[in-house]
CSV table of C-alpha atoms and ligand atoms in Angstrom, one decimal:
chain,number,residue,atom,x,y,z
K,1,UNK,CA,-20.4,-2.9,-5.9
K,2,UNK,CA,-18.2,-0.9,-3.6
K,3,UNK,CA,-14.6,-2.0,-3.4
K,4,UNK,CA,-11.8,-1.4,-0.8
K,5,UNK,CA,-8.3,-2.3,-1.7
K,6,UNK,CA,-5.1,-2.3,0.3
K,7,UNK,CA,-1.6,-2.6,-1.1
K,8,UNK,CA,1.5,-4.3,0.4
K,9,UNK,CA,5.1,-4.4,-0.8
K,10,UNK,CA,6.8,-2.6,-3.6
K,11,UNK,CA,6.1,0.2,-6.0
K,12,UNK,CA,5.2,-2.3,-8.7
K,13,UNK,CA,2.4,-3.5,-6.5
K,14,UNK,CA,1.2,0.1,-5.9
K,15,UNK,CA,1.2,0.5,-9.6
K,16,UNK,CA,-0.8,-2.7,-10.1
K,17,UNK,CA,-3.4,-1.4,-7.7
K,18,UNK,CA,-3.8,1.6,-10.0
K,19,UNK,CA,-4.3,-0.8,-12.9
K,20,UNK,CA,-6.9,-2.7,-10.9
K,21,UNK,CA,-8.7,0.5,-10.0
K,22,UNK,CA,-8.9,1.4,-13.7
K,23,UNK,CA,-10.0,-2.1,-14.8
K,24,UNK,CA,-12.7,-2.4,-12.2
K,25,UNK,CA,-13.7,1.3,-12.5
K,26,UNK,CA,-14.6,0.8,-16.1
K,27,UNK,CA,-16.9,-2.1,-15.2
K,28,UNK,CA,-18.9,0.0,-12.8
K,29,UNK,CA,-17.2,-0.9,-9.5
K,30,UNK,CA,-16.7,2.0,-7.1
K,31,UNK,CA,-13.6,2.4,-5.0
K,32,UNK,CA,-14.2,3.7,-1.5
K,33,UNK,CA,-12.0,4.5,1.5
K,34,UNK,CA,-14.3,3.1,4.2
K,35,UNK,CA,-13.5,-0.6,4.5
K,36,UNK,CA,-16.6,-1.3,6.5
K,37,UNK,CA,-18.9,0.0,3.8
K,38,UNK,CA,-17.3,-2.1,1.1
K,39,UNK,CA,-18.9,-5.1,-0.5
K,40,UNK,CA,-15.5,-6.4,-1.6
K,41,UNK,CA,-12.2,-6.0,0.2
K,42,UNK,CA,-9.1,-6.9,-1.7
K,43,UNK,CA,-5.5,-7.2,-0.5
K,44,UNK,CA,-2.8,-6.8,-3.1
K,45,UNK,CA,-0.1,-8.9,-1.4
K,46,UNK,CA,3.6,-9.2,-1.4
K,47,UNK,CA,5.5,-12.5,-1.1
K,48,UNK,CA,9.1,-11.3,-0.9
K,49,UNK,CA,9.6,-12.0,2.8
K,50,UNK,CA,7.8,-13.9,5.5
K,51,UNK,CA,6.7,-10.8,7.5
K,52,UNK,CA,4.8,-9.5,4.5
K,53,UNK,CA,2.9,-12.8,4.4
K,54,UNK,CA,2.1,-12.9,8.0
K,55,UNK,CA,0.5,-9.5,7.9
K,56,UNK,CA,-2.0,-10.6,5.3
K,57,UNK,CA,-3.2,-13.6,7.2
K,58,UNK,CA,-3.8,-11.4,10.2
K,59,UNK,CA,-5.6,-8.8,8.0
K,60,UNK,CA,-8.1,-11.4,6.6
K,61,UNK,CA,-9.2,-12.3,10.1
K,62,UNK,CA,-9.4,-8.7,11.1
K,63,UNK,CA,-11.6,-7.8,8.1
K,64,UNK,CA,-14.1,-10.5,9.0
K,65,UNK,CA,-14.0,-9.7,12.7
K,66,UNK,CA,-14.7,-6.0,12.1
K,67,UNK,CA,-17.8,-6.9,10.1
K,68,UNK,CA,-19.4,-8.7,13.1
K,69,UNK,CA,-20.9,-11.3,10.8
K,70,UNK,CA,-22.0,-9.0,8.0
K,71,UNK,CA,-21.0,-10.5,4.6
K,72,UNK,CA,-18.1,-9.3,2.6
K,73,UNK,CA,-16.1,-10.8,-0.3
K,74,UNK,CA,-12.4,-11.0,0.4
K,75,UNK,CA,-10.0,-11.3,-2.5
K,76,UNK,CA,-6.2,-12.0,-2.4
K,77,UNK,CA,-4.3,-10.4,-5.3
K,78,UNK,CA,-0.6,-10.1,-6.1
K,79,UNK,CA,2.4,-12.2,-5.4
K,80,UNK,CA,1.1,-14.3,-2.5
K,81,UNK,CA,-1.8,-15.3,-4.7
K,82,UNK,CA,0.5,-17.1,-7.2
K,83,UNK,CA,2.6,-18.6,-4.5
K,84,UNK,CA,0.1,-19.7,-2.0
K,85,UNK,CA,-3.1,-20.6,-3.8
K,86,UNK,CA,-3.3,-24.1,-2.3
K,87,UNK,CA,-2.5,-23.0,1.2
K,88,UNK,CA,-4.9,-20.1,1.0
K,89,UNK,CA,-7.8,-22.2,0.0
K,90,UNK,CA,-7.0,-25.2,2.1
K,91,UNK,CA,-6.5,-23.1,5.3
K,92,UNK,CA,-10.0,-23.6,6.6
K,93,UNK,CA,-9.7,-20.8,9.1
K,94,UNK,CA,-9.1,-18.3,6.4
K,95,UNK,CA,-12.2,-16.9,4.7
K,96,UNK,CA,-11.2,-16.0,1.2
K,97,UNK,CA,-13.6,-15.7,-1.8
K,98,UNK,CA,-11.4,-15.2,-4.8
K,99,UNK,CA,-7.8,-15.0,-5.9
K,100,UNK,CA,-6.1,-13.3,-8.8
K,101,UNK,CA,-2.4,-13.3,-9.7
K,102,UNK,CA,-0.4,-10.3,-11.2
K,103,UNK,CA,-1.2,-11.2,-14.8
K,104,UNK,CA,-4.9,-11.9,-14.3
K,105,UNK,CA,-6.3,-8.5,-13.3
K,106,UNK,CA,-8.3,-8.1,-16.5
K,107,UNK,CA,-10.4,-11.0,-15.2
K,108,UNK,CA,-11.1,-9.5,-11.8
K,109,UNK,CA,-14.5,-8.1,-12.8
K,110,UNK,CA,-15.6,-11.7,-13.7
K,111,UNK,CA,-14.0,-13.3,-10.7
K,112,UNK,CA,-15.8,-10.9,-8.4
K,113,UNK,CA,-19.1,-11.4,-10.1
K,114,UNK,CA,-18.7,-15.1,-10.0
K,115,UNK,CA,-17.8,-15.1,-6.4
K,116,UNK,CA,-20.8,-12.9,-5.6
K,117,UNK,CA,-23.3,-14.8,-7.7
K,118,UNK,CA,-22.3,-18.4,-7.0
K,119,UNK,CA,-20.4,-18.5,-3.7
K,120,UNK,CA,-17.7,-20.5,-5.6
K,121,UNK,CA,-14.1,-19.6,-4.9
K,122,UNK,CA,-12.9,-18.6,-8.4
K,123,UNK,CA,-9.2,-17.9,-9.1
K,124,UNK,CA,-7.0,-17.0,-11.9
K,125,UNK,CA,-3.2,-17.4,-11.5
K,126,UNK,CA,-2.2,-17.8,-15.1
K,127,UNK,CA,1.2,-16.2,-15.7
K,128,UNK,CA,1.5,-14.7,-19.1
K,129,UNK,CA,4.4,-14.2,-21.4
K,130,UNK,CA,2.8,-11.2,-23.0
K,131,UNK,CA,0.6,-9.3,-20.5
K,132,UNK,CA,2.0,-5.8,-19.9
K,133,UNK,CA,-1.4,-4.0,-19.4
K,134,UNK,CA,-0.2,-1.5,-22.0
K,135,UNK,CA,-3.8,-1.0,-23.0
K,136,UNK,CA,-4.9,0.0,-19.5
K,137,UNK,CA,-4.4,3.6,-18.3
K,138,UNK,CA,-3.9,3.3,-14.5
K,139,UNK,CA,-6.3,5.2,-12.2
K,140,UNK,CA,-3.8,7.2,-10.2
K,141,UNK,CA,-4.1,9.5,-7.2
K,142,UNK,CA,-3.3,13.1,-8.2
K,143,UNK,CA,0.2,14.1,-7.4
K,144,UNK,CA,3.6,15.1,-8.7
K,145,UNK,CA,5.0,11.6,-9.4
K,146,UNK,CA,3.5,8.9,-11.6
K,147,UNK,CA,4.8,5.3,-11.9
K,148,UNK,CA,4.9,3.5,-15.2
K,149,UNK,CA,5.8,-0.2,-15.3
K,150,UNK,CA,7.8,-0.5,-18.4
K,151,UNK,CA,8.4,-4.2,-18.0
K,152,UNK,CA,7.0,-7.0,-15.9
K,153,UNK,CA,8.5,-10.2,-14.6
K,154,UNK,CA,12.1,-11.3,-14.1
K,155,UNK,CA,14.3,-13.9,-15.8
K,156,UNK,CA,17.2,-13.8,-13.4
K,157,UNK,CA,16.3,-16.4,-10.8
K,158,UNK,CA,18.5,-15.1,-8.0
K,159,UNK,CA,18.3,-18.1,-5.7
K,160,UNK,CA,16.7,-16.3,-2.8
K,161,UNK,CA,14.0,-14.5,-4.8
K,162,UNK,CA,10.4,-15.5,-5.3
K,163,UNK,CA,9.6,-12.9,-7.9
K,164,UNK,CA,10.3,-15.0,-11.1
K,165,UNK,CA,7.8,-17.5,-9.7
K,166,UNK,CA,5.1,-15.0,-8.7
K,167,UNK,CA,5.4,-12.6,-11.6
K,168,UNK,CA,6.6,-14.8,-14.4
K,169,UNK,CA,8.9,-14.1,-17.3
K,170,UNK,CA,10.2,-10.8,-18.3
K,171,UNK,CA,8.4,-8.8,-21.0
K,172,UNK,CA,8.6,-5.1,-22.0
K,173,UNK,CA,6.2,-2.5,-23.3
K,174,UNK,CA,7.0,-0.6,-26.4
K,175,UNK,CA,8.8,2.8,-26.2
K,176,UNK,CA,5.9,4.4,-28.1
K,177,UNK,CA,3.4,3.1,-25.7
K,178,UNK,CA,5.3,4.3,-22.6
K,179,UNK,CA,6.0,7.7,-24.2
K,180,UNK,CA,2.2,8.0,-25.0
K,181,UNK,CA,1.4,7.4,-21.4
K,182,UNK,CA,4.0,9.9,-20.2
K,183,UNK,CA,2.6,12.5,-22.5
K,184,UNK,CA,-0.9,12.0,-21.2
K,185,UNK,CA,0.4,12.2,-17.6
K,186,UNK,CA,2.2,15.4,-18.4
K,187,UNK,CA,-1.0,16.9,-19.7
K,188,UNK,CA,-2.8,15.8,-16.5
K,189,UNK,CA,-0.2,17.8,-14.5
K,190,UNK,CA,2.3,15.1,-13.4
K,191,UNK,CA,5.8,16.4,-13.5
K,192,UNK,CA,7.9,13.3,-12.5
K,193,UNK,CA,7.8,9.8,-13.9
K,194,UNK,CA,9.4,6.7,-12.2
K,195,UNK,CA,9.9,3.9,-14.7
K,196,UNK,CA,9.5,0.5,-13.0
K,197,UNK,CA,10.7,-2.9,-13.8
K,198,UNK,CA,12.2,-5.9,-11.8
K,199,UNK,CA,15.4,-5.5,-13.9
K,200,UNK,CA,15.2,-2.4,-16.1
K,201,UNK,CA,18.6,-2.9,-17.8
K,202,UNK,CA,17.2,-5.8,-19.6
K,203,UNK,CA,14.3,-3.7,-21.0
K,204,UNK,CA,14.1,-4.3,-24.8
K,205,UNK,CA,11.4,-3.7,-27.3
K,206,UNK,CA,11.4,-3.5,-31.1
K,207,UNK,CA,15.2,-3.1,-31.1
K,208,UNK,CA,15.2,-0.4,-28.5
K,209,UNK,CA,16.9,-0.7,-25.1
K,210,UNK,CA,16.5,1.1,-21.7
K,211,UNK,CA,18.8,4.0,-22.7
K,212,UNK,CA,16.6,4.6,-25.7
K,213,UNK,CA,13.5,4.5,-23.5
K,214,UNK,CA,15.0,7.0,-21.0
K,215,UNK,CA,15.9,9.4,-23.9
K,216,UNK,CA,12.4,9.1,-25.5
K,217,UNK,CA,10.6,9.8,-22.2
K,218,UNK,CA,12.8,12.7,-21.5
K,219,UNK,CA,11.6,14.4,-24.7
K,220,UNK,CA,8.1,14.5,-23.3
K,221,UNK,CA,7.2,18.2,-22.6
K,222,UNK,CA,6.1,18.9,-19.1
K,223,UNK,CA,7.9,15.9,-17.5
K,224,UNK,CA,10.7,17.5,-15.6
K,225,UNK,CA,12.2,14.6,-13.8
K,226,UNK,CA,12.6,10.9,-14.6
K,227,UNK,CA,13.6,8.2,-12.1
K,228,UNK,CA,13.9,4.4,-12.5
K,229,UNK,CA,14.1,1.3,-10.4
K,230,UNK,CA,15.8,-1.1,-10.4
K,231,UNK,CA,18.7,-2.0,-12.5
K,232,UNK,CA,20.8,-5.2,-12.0
K,233,UNK,CA,24.5,-4.7,-11.4
K,234,UNK,CA,25.4,-7.4,-13.9
K,235,UNK,CA,25.8,-6.1,-17.5
K,236,UNK,CA,25.1,-2.5,-16.5
K,237,UNK,CA,25.0,-0.7,-19.9
K,238,UNK,CA,27.4,2.2,-20.2
K,239,UNK,CA,24.8,3.9,-22.4
K,240,UNK,CA,22.3,4.1,-19.5
K,241,UNK,CA,25.0,5.7,-17.4
K,242,UNK,CA,25.7,8.2,-20.2
K,243,UNK,CA,22.1,9.1,-20.4
K,244,UNK,CA,21.8,9.6,-16.6
K,245,UNK,CA,25.0,11.7,-16.7
K,246,UNK,CA,24.1,13.9,-19.7
K,247,UNK,CA,20.3,14.2,-19.7
K,248,UNK,CA,19.2,16.9,-17.4
K,249,UNK,CA,15.8,15.4,-16.8
K,250,UNK,CA,17.0,12.0,-15.7
K,251,UNK,CA,17.8,12.2,-12.0
K,252,UNK,CA,21.3,11.4,-10.9
K,253,UNK,CA,20.1,8.6,-8.7
K,254,UNK,CA,20.7,4.9,-9.1
K,255,UNK,CA,19.5,2.0,-6.9
K,256,UNK,CA,22.1,-0.7,-7.2
K,257,UNK,CA,21.2,-3.8,-5.2
K,258,UNK,CA,24.3,-5.3,-3.7
K,259,UNK,CA,22.7,-8.2,-1.7
K,260,UNK,CA,26.0,-9.4,-0.3
K,261,UNK,CA,29.7,-8.5,-0.3
K,262,UNK,CA,31.3,-11.9,-0.3
K,263,UNK,CA,32.0,-13.7,-3.5
K,264,UNK,CA,31.1,-17.2,-2.2
K,265,UNK,CA,27.7,-15.9,-1.0
K,266,UNK,CA,27.1,-13.9,-4.2
K,267,UNK,CA,27.8,-17.1,-6.1
K,268,UNK,CA,25.3,-19.1,-4.0
K,269,UNK,CA,22.8,-16.3,-4.7
K,270,UNK,CA,23.6,-16.5,-8.4
K,271,UNK,CA,24.0,-12.8,-8.7
K,272,UNK,CA,26.6,-13.3,-11.4
K,273,UNK,CA,29.0,-10.5,-10.3
K,274,UNK,CA,31.8,-10.5,-7.7
K,275,UNK,CA,32.5,-8.0,-5.0
K,276,UNK,CA,35.3,-6.6,-7.1
K,277,UNK,CA,33.1,-6.1,-10.1
K,278,UNK,CA,30.5,-4.4,-8.0
K,279,UNK,CA,33.0,-2.0,-6.5
K,280,UNK,CA,34.4,-1.3,-10.0
K,281,UNK,CA,30.9,-0.6,-11.2
K,282,UNK,CA,30.2,1.8,-8.3
K,283,UNK,CA,33.5,3.6,-9.0
K,284,UNK,CA,32.6,3.9,-12.7
K,285,UNK,CA,29.2,5.3,-11.9
K,286,UNK,CA,30.6,7.9,-9.5
K,287,UNK,CA,33.2,8.9,-12.1
K,288,UNK,CA,30.7,9.2,-14.9
K,289,UNK,CA,28.0,10.9,-12.9
K,290,UNK,CA,29.5,13.4,-10.4
K,291,UNK,CA,27.3,13.9,-7.4
K,292,UNK,CA,25.3,10.7,-8.1
K,293,UNK,CA,23.1,9.3,-5.3
K,294,UNK,CA,23.5,5.6,-4.8
K,295,UNK,CA,21.2,3.3,-2.8
K,296,UNK,CA,21.2,-0.4,-2.3
K,297,UNK,CA,19.5,-3.5,-0.9
K,298,UNK,CA,21.4,-6.0,1.4
K,299,UNK,CA,20.4,-9.4,2.7
K,300,UNK,CA,21.8,-10.5,6.1
K,301,UNK,CA,22.2,-14.2,6.9
K,302,UNK,CA,21.9,-15.9,3.6
K,303,UNK,CA,22.3,-19.7,4.2
K,304,UNK,CA,25.9,-20.6,5.3
K,305,UNK,CA,27.0,-17.0,5.5
K,306,UNK,CA,29.8,-16.8,8.1
K,307,UNK,CA,30.7,-13.8,10.3
K,308,UNK,CA,33.8,-13.1,8.2
K,309,UNK,CA,31.8,-13.2,5.0
K,310,UNK,CA,29.2,-10.9,6.5
K,311,UNK,CA,32.0,-8.4,7.4
K,312,UNK,CA,32.7,-8.1,3.7
K,313,UNK,CA,29.2,-6.7,3.2
K,314,UNK,CA,30.0,-4.1,5.8
K,315,UNK,CA,33.2,-3.4,4.0
K,316,UNK,CA,31.4,-2.7,0.7
K,317,UNK,CA,29.0,-0.3,2.5
K,318,UNK,CA,32.0,1.5,4.0
K,319,UNK,CA,33.8,1.7,0.7
K,320,UNK,CA,30.9,2.8,-1.5
K,321,UNK,CA,29.2,4.9,1.1
K,322,UNK,CA,25.7,4.6,-0.4
K,323,UNK,CA,23.3,7.4,0.4
K,324,UNK,CA,20.8,4.8,1.7
K,325,UNK,CA,20.5,1.0,2.1
K,326,UNK,CA,17.6,-1.2,2.7
K,327,UNK,CA,18.6,-4.2,4.8
K,328,UNK,CA,16.7,-7.4,5.1
K,329,UNK,CA,17.1,-10.6,7.1
K,330,UNK,CA,17.2,-13.6,4.8
K,331,UNK,CA,13.7,-15.1,4.6
K,332,UNK,CA,13.4,-18.5,3.0
K,333,UNK,CA,10.7,-18.5,0.2
K,334,UNK,CA,8.9,-21.6,-0.9
K,335,UNK,CA,9.8,-22.7,-4.4
K,336,UNK,CA,13.0,-20.7,-4.7
K,337,UNK,CA,16.3,-22.4,-5.7
K,338,UNK,CA,17.8,-21.5,-2.3
K,339,UNK,CA,14.9,-23.1,-0.4
K,340,UNK,CA,15.7,-26.4,-2.3
K,341,UNK,CA,19.5,-26.2,-2.2
K,342,UNK,CA,20.6,-24.3,0.9
K,343,UNK,CA,18.9,-24.9,4.2
K,344,UNK,CA,18.1,-21.7,6.1
K,345,UNK,CA,20.8,-22.3,8.7
K,346,UNK,CA,21.8,-18.9,10.1
K,347,UNK,CA,20.1,-18.6,13.5
K,348,UNK,CA,17.5,-15.8,13.7
K,349,UNK,CA,19.4,-14.1,16.5
K,350,UNK,CA,22.5,-13.8,14.3
K,351,UNK,CA,20.5,-12.5,11.3
K,352,UNK,CA,19.0,-9.9,13.6
K,353,UNK,CA,22.5,-8.9,15.0
K,354,UNK,CA,23.8,-8.6,11.4
K,355,UNK,CA,20.8,-6.6,10.3
K,356,UNK,CA,21.2,-4.2,13.3
K,357,UNK,CA,24.9,-3.7,12.5
K,358,UNK,CA,24.1,-3.0,8.8
K,359,UNK,CA,21.4,-0.5,9.8
K,360,UNK,CA,23.7,1.2,12.4
K,361,UNK,CA,26.5,1.6,9.9
K,362,UNK,CA,24.2,2.8,7.2
K,363,UNK,CA,22.5,5.3,9.4
K,364,UNK,CA,25.9,6.9,10.2
K,365,UNK,CA,26.8,7.0,6.5
K,366,UNK,CA,23.4,8.3,5.5
K,367,UNK,CA,23.7,11.1,8.1
K,368,UNK,CA,27.2,12.0,6.8
K,369,UNK,CA,25.9,12.0,3.3
K,370,UNK,CA,23.0,14.2,4.1
K,371,UNK,CA,25.2,16.6,6.0
K,372,UNK,CA,27.3,17.1,2.8
K,373,UNK,CA,24.3,19.0,1.4
K,374,UNK,CA,24.3,21.6,4.2
K,375,UNK,CA,25.3,25.0,2.9
K,376,UNK,CA,24.7,24.0,-0.8
K,377,UNK,CA,21.9,25.1,-3.0
K,378,UNK,CA,20.0,22.4,-4.8
K,379,UNK,CA,17.1,22.2,-7.2
K,380,UNK,CA,14.1,20.8,-5.3
K,381,UNK,CA,10.8,19.7,-6.7
K,382,UNK,CA,7.9,20.7,-4.6
K,383,UNK,CA,5.6,17.8,-3.7
K,384,UNK,CA,3.2,18.7,-0.8
K,385,UNK,CA,2.2,21.9,0.7
K,386,UNK,CA,1.1,22.3,4.3
K,387,UNK,CA,2.8,19.4,5.8
K,388,UNK,CA,3.9,19.2,9.5
K,389,UNK,CA,1.4,19.5,12.3
K,390,UNK,CA,1.3,23.3,12.0
K,391,UNK,CA,0.4,23.0,8.3
K,392,UNK,CA,3.1,25.7,7.8
K,393,UNK,CA,5.7,23.6,6.0
K,394,UNK,CA,6.3,22.4,2.4
K,395,UNK,CA,7.9,19.2,1.4
K,396,UNK,CA,10.0,18.6,-1.7
K,397,UNK,CA,12.7,16.3,-3.0
K,398,UNK,CA,16.2,16.7,-4.3
K,399,UNK,CA,17.3,15.2,-7.5
K,400,UNK,CA,18.9,12.5,-5.4
K,401,UNK,CA,15.5,11.7,-3.9
K,402,UNK,CA,16.1,13.0,-0.4
K,403,UNK,CA,13.1,14.8,1.2
K,404,UNK,CA,13.5,18.5,1.9
K,405,UNK,CA,11.4,20.5,4.3
K,406,UNK,CA,10.9,24.2,3.7
K,407,UNK,CA,9.1,26.8,5.9
K,408,UNK,CA,6.0,28.4,4.4
K,409,UNK,CA,3.4,27.3,2.0
K,410,UNK,CA,3.7,29.7,-1.0
K,411,UNK,CA,4.7,27.0,-3.5
K,412,UNK,CA,3.1,25.0,-6.2
K,413,UNK,CA,3.4,21.2,-6.4
K,414,UNK,CA,5.6,20.2,-9.3
K,415,UNK,CA,7.6,23.4,-9.5
K,416,UNK,CA,11.4,23.1,-9.2
K,417,UNK,CA,13.0,25.8,-7.1
K,418,UNK,CA,16.5,26.4,-5.8
K,419,UNK,CA,16.8,25.6,-2.1
K,420,UNK,CA,19.7,26.3,0.2
K,421,UNK,CA,20.1,23.3,2.6
K,422,UNK,CA,20.5,24.5,6.2
K,423,UNK,CA,20.3,21.3,8.3
K,424,UNK,CA,20.3,17.5,7.8
K,425,UNK,CA,19.1,14.5,9.8
K,426,UNK,CA,19.2,10.8,8.8
K,427,UNK,CA,15.8,11.1,7.1
K,428,UNK,CA,15.3,14.7,5.8
K,429,UNK,CA,17.1,17.9,4.8
K,430,UNK,CA,15.8,21.3,6.0
K,431,UNK,CA,16.2,24.2,3.7
K,432,UNK,CA,15.0,27.6,2.6
K,433,UNK,CA,14.2,29.0,-0.8
K,434,UNK,CA,17.3,30.5,-2.3
K,435,UNK,CA,17.6,33.3,-4.8
K,436,UNK,CA,20.8,32.2,-6.3
K,437,UNK,CA,20.7,29.5,-9.0
K,438,UNK,CA,20.9,26.0,-7.8
K,439,UNK,CA,24.0,24.0,-8.6
K,440,UNK,CA,23.0,20.8,-10.4
K,441,UNK,CA,24.6,18.3,-8.1
V,1,LIG,N1,14.9,-12.7,1.9
V,1,LIG,C1,15.3,-11.5,2.3
V,1,LIG,N2,15.3,-10.4,1.4
V,1,LIG,C2,14.9,-10.6,0.2
V,1,LIG,N3,14.8,-9.8,-0.9
V,1,LIG,C3,14.4,-10.5,-1.9
V,1,LIG,N4,14.1,-11.8,-1.6
V,1,LIG,C4,14.5,-11.9,-0.3
V,1,LIG,C5,14.5,-13.0,0.7
V,1,LIG,N5,14.1,-14.2,0.3
V,1,LIG,C6,15.3,-8.4,-0.9
V,1,LIG,C7,16.4,-8.2,-1.9
V,1,LIG,C8,15.7,-7.4,-2.9
V,1,LIG,C9,14.7,-6.6,-2.2
V,1,LIG,C10,13.6,-6.1,-3.0
V,1,LIG,O1,14.2,-7.6,-1.2
V,1,LIG,O2,17.4,-7.4,-1.2
V,1,LIG,O3,16.6,-6.5,-3.6
V,2,LIG,FE1,14.5,-11.2,-7.7
V,2,LIG,FE2,17.0,-11.2,-8.7
V,2,LIG,FE3,14.8,-10.7,-10.3
V,2,LIG,FE4,15.6,-8.9,-8.5
V,2,LIG,S1,16.8,-9.5,-10.2
V,2,LIG,S2,13.4,-9.6,-8.9
V,2,LIG,S3,16.3,-10.1,-6.8
V,2,LIG,S4,15.3,-12.6,-9.2
């Protein structure tokens, strides 16, 4: 059978799609790029915010419409699957044939065959305390960067977040297993690895923690850069910071989700840190890791958040001056603690206004941050050759994860070269290959 899969949401979902391709590929399913030629269309969905949901409903209708009556099996995978099984099946207007949650992908071949043979609507949404897919080698697209999920699930239960319900409890892969995968990736030509987990600083396996894992992966020959996402600001281990500071292969880049700047709101979110503790942590990170690139996530309009409380979020952005920030309007998720305890009472217009202010302020800071690079020479890892309309440009990335555009095409993906930055916009840096050695920060 021919299969077409589409992925929504975060990098973990992208990674899961690679697992799915490996699992189904082994059983003789072929992945194709032409949706209309597929026997099976699967949507690997995201449940984190309402707009991600809505898109999927629209897509299911679109898939059937485009077929003009020709049969196709439609499957819903990922986080919406766990959260919305009943709704998905009971919604008569929605033609769905099978459903699989994030811990059930090994059963996908059976689910698809059953759906095809019987017309039943099979599903598997069991959440496992053990499944890490450590025995599956993902079918990745060729490139420079490979993701490895080193842990799955989350035990934090931040009150706004649906992830602990859709992805279940936290579990980690062994260091040995992750290092084995990294070595295989290096042999296949990958040069950068991004370690993924919902909360990487609680990674633990056989007495080893996340700092141990970073060190172990950095010893893999051929892997030149290591990134990770995301740590939780509570209990941030100093040892992880030391590894980031001292290990040349670990990028000096940390995503540190703030969510809100006011202590009452942080308390309602159950983030377990205060504004002051967060500011202190950011200061410590900057002191330990000179030139570090910091990014964050912020939610606007959590229930009962007042204007004055929201101002404190802006204040934290101004004080820390993150290199980038992802801003989200609060979106009530079914089943979460917030949905039961705190009615979604901030009007949509106010959420939008706050999100716009956040974005405007962050755009200014990001531009200022990017401009700091101009005139400096930086190590840039080459990612793609022949970008831009003309096909005459090359794209790479700084250690801090900012995109750099270079003129010309005479480069090799994966090589790291010194680049003198000549110009900056909010989204990219422009540069030219330099002959002098790059300064590390
Ligand atoms: N509403 C809005 N944003 C959310 N996020 C998670 N849950 C919600 C929600 N219910 C954001 C958080 C998180 C990022 C991945 O998505 O900022 O860090
Ligand atoms: Fe959600 Fe909080 Fe876990 Fe992040 S740490 S996945 S925000 S519950």
